[in-house]
Amino acid sequence: MKWVSLILVVIGVGVLAFPFVENQYMEKKQTELVDQYEQHLSPDSQVAAQSLEDVTDVFESEAQAATTAAPLPDEMMGTLEIPSIELKLPILEGATEESLASAVGHLTGTPFIGQEGNAALAAHRGYSFGRLFNRLDELEKGDTILATTNEGPLQYEVTNAFLVKPEDVSVLEPFSDGSTITLITCHPIRNPTHRIIVQAELVEHTPSEP
């Protein structure tokens, strides 16, 4: 009976530890992607139409993403950093199951980061994908968002944060002249019914040397 009890204890500890171990693995994977990108900048020219409804489908289906292999550095278009919530993540083209498993996804069909118009970026907010956008609801007006692409570093300032219904595609429309970004994630973390929207305007851009 003693060995049966021991096995049950080991199984119990494993079940309790699994979420922590999985979270640590995802954070390590995200850090590796950022490090790889910073050593290997490469442009991505594919642009295709994508609606907010596609992102909703991804947010509501998490099973595949947690086991998806990490993308290669040349699939990346940049990095996103938000100092106030201690966040630094790679940015991939397309908000798909694969890209959102370990990164921020750029909604194809919206302008690229740094270009004139509203670039939309989405990420998961849950317990199976590392931290990602878990703390996006903490951002306030005036907070700094940093992005780095092959065009150089860009600094954005948060101008607005609010909730919308998943079907509200108006958040993809330009909300200011010049270059802006819109960050999108689900809310609440469990059984989401809305989307957190954080919008920011470009305040500084240092172009890369040719």
XYZ file of N, CA and C in Angstrom, residues 76-201:
378
model
N 9.499 36.601 -38.631
C 9.181 37.674 -37.705
C 9.300 39.036 -38.362
N 8.464 39.979 -37.912
C 8.497 41.326 -38.464
C 8.961 42.353 -37.442
N 9.222 41.923 -36.212
C 9.699 42.870 -35.219
C 9.488 42.367 -33.809
N 9.696 43.280 -32.854
C 9.450 42.975 -31.448
C 8.603 44.080 -30.839
N 7.844 43.718 -29.811
C 6.994 44.663 -29.089
C 7.401 44.652 -27.626
N 7.593 45.839 -27.059
C 7.994 45.944 -25.657
C 7.114 46.977 -24.956
N 6.612 46.601 -23.770
C 5.804 47.513 -22.959
C 6.425 47.540 -21.564
N 7.269 48.526 -21.278
C 8.013 48.561 -20.015
C 7.130 48.542 -18.767
N 5.986 49.211 -18.792
C 5.156 49.337 -17.592
C 4.586 48.006 -17.118
N 4.480 47.021 -18.016
C 3.994 45.697 -17.610
C 5.056 44.618 -17.854
N 6.301 45.053 -18.000
C 7.454 44.156 -18.137
C 7.235 43.117 -19.235
N 6.883 43.604 -20.415
C 6.556 42.715 -21.529
C 7.480 42.956 -22.711
N 8.006 41.883 -23.280
C 8.769 41.964 -24.523
C 8.514 40.695 -25.316
N 7.943 40.854 -26.524
C 7.522 39.706 -27.317
C 7.868 39.884 -28.786
N 8.026 38.775 -29.507
C 8.205 38.855 -30.961
C 6.874 39.169 -31.631
N 6.933 39.791 -32.814
C 5.744 40.073 -33.614
C 5.824 39.249 -34.889
N 4.779 38.467 -35.157
C 4.712 37.659 -36.365
C 3.617 38.182 -37.280
N 3.761 37.952 -38.577
C 2.727 38.349 -39.533
C 1.576 37.357 -39.485
N 0.360 37.853 -39.262
C -0.822 37.012 -39.225
C -1.208 36.605 -37.817
N -2.481 36.801 -37.458
C -2.967 36.415 -36.131
C -3.592 35.029 -36.217
N -2.749 34.014 -36.331
C -3.192 32.632 -36.494
C -2.932 31.828 -35.224
N -3.465 30.601 -35.176
C -3.192 29.712 -34.047
C -1.693 29.578 -33.817
N -0.949 29.399 -34.924
C 0.486 29.164 -34.820
C 1.223 30.390 -34.280
N 0.924 31.571 -34.828
C 1.653 32.767 -34.411
C 1.304 33.179 -32.986
N 0.020 33.060 -32.611
C -0.391 33.494 -31.283
C -0.010 32.507 -30.191
N 0.554 31.352 -30.565
C 0.998 30.390 -29.558
C 2.152 30.937 -28.738
N 2.964 31.807 -29.333
C 4.154 32.277 -28.619
C 4.533 33.705 -28.966
N 3.622 34.455 -29.579
C 3.997 35.791 -30.035
C 2.779 36.683 -30.191
N 3.056 37.931 -30.586
C 2.014 38.878 -30.977
C 1.802 38.733 -32.477
N 0.558 38.714 -32.923
C 0.265 38.578 -34.343
C -0.194 39.884 -34.962
N 0.410 40.257 -36.096
C -0.018 41.448 -36.842
C -1.164 41.062 -37.757
N -2.288 41.780 -37.684
C -3.437 41.470 -38.524
C -3.140 41.876 -39.957
N -2.999 40.892 -40.822
C -2.742 41.180 -42.221
C -3.925 41.943 -42.793
N -3.601 42.897 -43.670
C -4.624 43.773 -44.202
C -4.625 45.122 -43.517
N -3.941 45.233 -42.366
C -3.750 46.531 -41.719
C -2.321 46.992 -42.007
N -2.044 48.317 -41.905
C -0.697 48.817 -42.218
C 0.372 48.152 -41.354
N 1.589 48.132 -41.864
C 2.702 47.639 -41.072
C 3.047 48.660 -39.988
N 3.654 48.186 -38.921
C 4.049 49.063 -37.826
C 4.988 50.139 -38.348
N 4.700 51.390 -38.003
C 5.517 52.510 -38.439
C 4.998 53.204 -39.673
N 4.126 52.535 -40.432
C 3.537 53.162 -41.606
C 2.341 54.018 -41.198
N 1.939 54.915 -42.097
C 0.763 55.734 -41.824
C -0.473 54.843 -41.772
N -1.326 55.079 -40.801
C -2.516 54.264 -40.630
C -2.488 53.501 -39.315
N -3.433 52.581 -39.155
C -3.622 51.872 -37.891
C -3.183 50.414 -38.004
N -2.032 50.094 -37.437
C -1.524 48.718 -37.426
C -2.144 47.975 -36.247
N -2.808 46.848 -36.514
C -3.476 46.089 -35.457
C -2.645 44.881 -35.051
N -2.489 44.690 -33.734
C -1.696 43.599 -33.177
C -2.528 42.856 -32.141
N -2.552 41.538 -32.218
C -3.346 40.731 -31.289
C -2.472 39.704 -30.585
N -2.875 39.339 -29.371
C -2.172 38.288 -28.628
C -3.135 37.644 -27.647
N -2.804 36.427 -27.242
C -3.619 35.703 -26.278
C -3.528 36.344 -24.895
N -4.494 36.020 -24.088
C -4.515 36.420 -22.684
C -5.077 35.237 -21.904
N -4.191 34.379 -21.427
C -4.652 33.171 -20.764
C -3.543 32.545 -19.958
N -3.745 31.290 -19.563
C -2.787 30.613 -18.699
C -1.947 29.579 -19.432
N -2.174 29.404 -20.735
C -1.467 28.365 -21.485
C -0.391 28.914 -22.401
N -0.162 30.229 -22.403
C 0.710 30.831 -23.401
C 1.752 31.764 -22.781
N 2.216 31.496 -21.550
C 3.104 32.444 -20.918
C 2.302 33.684 -20.555
N 2.945 34.808 -20.387
C 2.233 36.010 -19.962
C 1.513 36.687 -21.117
N 2.198 36.841 -22.268
C 1.600 37.493 -23.431
C 0.875 38.773 -23.027
N -0.422 38.916 -23.398
C -1.152 40.152 -23.100
C -1.957 40.056 -21.806
N -1.563 39.193 -20.868
C -2.315 39.027 -19.618
C -2.512 40.337 -18.862
N -1.534 41.240 -18.922
C -1.608 42.479 -18.142
C -1.955 43.692 -19.001
N -2.487 43.457 -20.177
C -2.795 44.578 -21.066
C -3.811 45.530 -20.443
N -4.682 45.006 -19.584
C -5.701 45.853 -18.957
C -5.113 46.844 -17.957
N -3.821 46.728 -17.646
C -3.177 47.653 -16.716
C -2.664 48.921 -17.404
N -2.631 48.924 -18.734
C -2.095 50.091 -19.442
C -3.004 51.298 -19.274
N -2.374 52.467 -19.173
C -3.101 53.714 -18.996
C -2.634 54.740 -20.018
N -3.429 55.772 -20.178
C -3.083 56.850 -21.096
C -1.721 57.436 -20.715
N -0.851 57.582 -21.700
C 0.485 58.118 -21.461
C 1.559 57.058 -21.339
N 1.181 55.785 -21.161
C 2.172 54.708 -21.080
C 2.912 54.554 -22.413
N 4.133 54.055 -22.332
C 4.986 53.903 -23.513
C 4.918 52.479 -24.065
N 4.825 52.386 -25.385
C 4.908 51.107 -26.091
C 6.040 51.221 -27.104
N 6.977 50.287 -27.065
C 8.133 50.315 -27.958
C 8.032 49.184 -28.974
N 8.322 49.504 -30.211
C 8.351 48.487 -31.266
C 9.659 48.616 -32.030
N 10.205 47.497 -32.440
C 11.415 47.501 -33.256
C 11.168 46.655 -34.494
N 11.385 47.239 -35.672
C 11.252 46.521 -36.937
C 12.533 46.727 -37.734
N 12.586 46.188 -38.949
C 13.770 46.399 -39.772
C 13.901 47.846 -40.223
N 12.859 48.660 -39.962
C 12.911 50.090 -40.270
C 13.485 50.898 -39.113
N 13.725 50.241 -37.980
C 14.287 50.929 -36.833
C 13.344 50.927 -35.638
N 13.790 51.490 -34.489
C 12.954 51.534 -33.283
C 11.874 52.607 -33.379
N 10.706 52.305 -32.808
C 9.590 53.243 -32.785
C 9.032 53.327 -31.368
N 8.658 54.529 -30.963
C 8.070 54.721 -29.638
C 6.653 55.255 -29.781
N 5.706 54.554 -29.152
C 4.298 54.951 -29.181
C 3.846 55.360 -27.781
N 2.825 56.201 -27.733
C 2.239 56.619 -26.460
C 0.762 56.247 -26.441
N 0.343 55.566 -25.367
C -1.049 55.136 -25.252
C -1.973 56.348 -25.167
N -3.008 56.345 -25.994
C -3.981 57.441 -26.009
C -5.360 57.008 -25.534
N -5.627 55.700 -25.564
C -6.967 55.240 -25.213
C -6.945 53.752 -24.882
N -7.844 53.334 -23.986
C -8.006 51.917 -23.647
C -9.470 51.681 -23.291
N -10.074 50.647 -23.880
C -11.501 50.419 -23.667
C -11.870 48.995 -24.063
N -13.122 48.610 -23.813
C -13.642 47.293 -24.162
C -14.621 47.397 -25.319
N -14.638 46.366 -26.170
C -15.610 46.299 -27.257
C -16.121 44.868 -27.375
N -17.220 44.702 -28.092
C -17.715 43.373 -28.423
C -16.797 42.755 -29.482
N -16.687 41.435 -29.529
C -15.793 40.781 -30.494
C -16.062 41.150 -31.942
N -17.317 41.424 -32.278
C -17.664 41.708 -33.671
C -17.451 43.163 -34.074
N -16.985 44.002 -33.157
C -16.789 45.427 -33.454
C -15.495 45.626 -34.243
N -15.613 45.757 -35.566
C -14.430 45.910 -36.418
C -14.011 47.367 -36.574
N -14.744 48.276 -35.948
C -14.403 49.698 -36.072
C -13.041 50.003 -35.460
N -12.553 49.121 -34.571
C -11.258 49.362 -33.928
C -10.107 49.242 -34.915
N -10.367 48.678 -36.097
C -9.321 48.557 -37.112
C -9.194 49.813 -37.962
N -10.141 50.734 -37.824
C -10.120 51.955 -38.621
C -9.113 52.948 -38.041
N -8.527 53.817 -38.877
C -7.613 54.850 -38.376
C -8.327 55.747 -37.369
N -7.677 56.051 -36.252
C -8.295 56.912 -35.241
C -7.521 58.210 -35.059
N -6.451 58.381 -35.843
C -5.647 59.595 -35.765
C -4.790 59.683 -37.018
N -4.348 60.888 -37.353
C -3.428 61.042 -38.474
C -2.069 60.442 -38.103
N -1.323 60.024 -39.093
C 0.006 59.487 -38.849
C -0.017 58.002 -38.554
N 1.016 57.538 -37.842
C 1.177 56.115 -37.546
C 0.612 55.786 -36.166
N -0.268 54.795 -36.104
C -0.864 54.374 -34.840
C -0.862 52.849 -34.762
N -1.033 52.333 -33.544
C -1.181 50.892 -33.358
C -2.381 50.627 -32.452
N -3.014 49.484 -32.670
C -4.112 49.032 -31.817
C -3.784 47.631 -31.322
N -3.722 47.465 -30.003
C -3.465 46.164 -29.388
C -4.800 45.530 -29.009
N -4.947 44.247 -29.303
C -6.222 43.559 -29.108
C -6.008 42.258 -28.347
N -6.843 42.019 -27.339
C -6.830 40.733 -26.648
C -8.198 40.461 -26.057
N -8.408 39.249 -25.543
C -9.726 38.863 -25.045
C -9.920 39.254 -23.576
N -11.192 39.378 -23.159
C -11.538 39.750 -21.783
C -12.920 39.209 -21.442
N -13.080 38.633 -20.237
C -12.032 38.308 -19.259
C -11.176 37.136 -19.739
N -10.205 36.755 -18.931
C -9.294 35.695 -19.353
C -10.045 34.386 -19.576
N -10.951 34.057 -18.665
C -11.744 32.835 -18.819
C -13.108 33.180 -19.407
N -13.559 32.392 -20.367
C -14.850 32.608 -21.026
C -15.016 34.052 -21.491
N -14.139 34.532 -22.372
C -14.168 35.940 -22.790
C -15.443 36.308 -23.539
N -15.930 37.502 -23.243
C -17.120 38.038 -23.909
C -16.822 39.341 -24.635
N -15.678 39.952 -24.337
C -15.315 41.235 -24.925
C -13.853 41.208 -25.375
N -13.423 42.315 -25.947
C -12.033 42.498 -26.340
C -11.483 43.748 -25.653
N -10.269 43.628 -25.110
C -9.560 44.809 -24.603
C -8.881 45.475 -25.787
N -9.075 46.770 -25.914
C -8.463 47.545 -26.988
C -7.569 48.618 -26.375
N -6.308 48.647 -26.789
C -5.379 49.704 -26.376
C -4.846 50.361 -27.639
N -5.034 51.670 -27.742
C -4.587 52.409 -28.925
C -3.471 53.380 -28.552
N -2.510 53.518 -29.443
C -1.351 54.372 -29.172
C -0.890 55.066 -30.448
N -0.305 56.251 -30.278
C 0.178 57.045 -31.406
C 1.699 57.100 -31.402
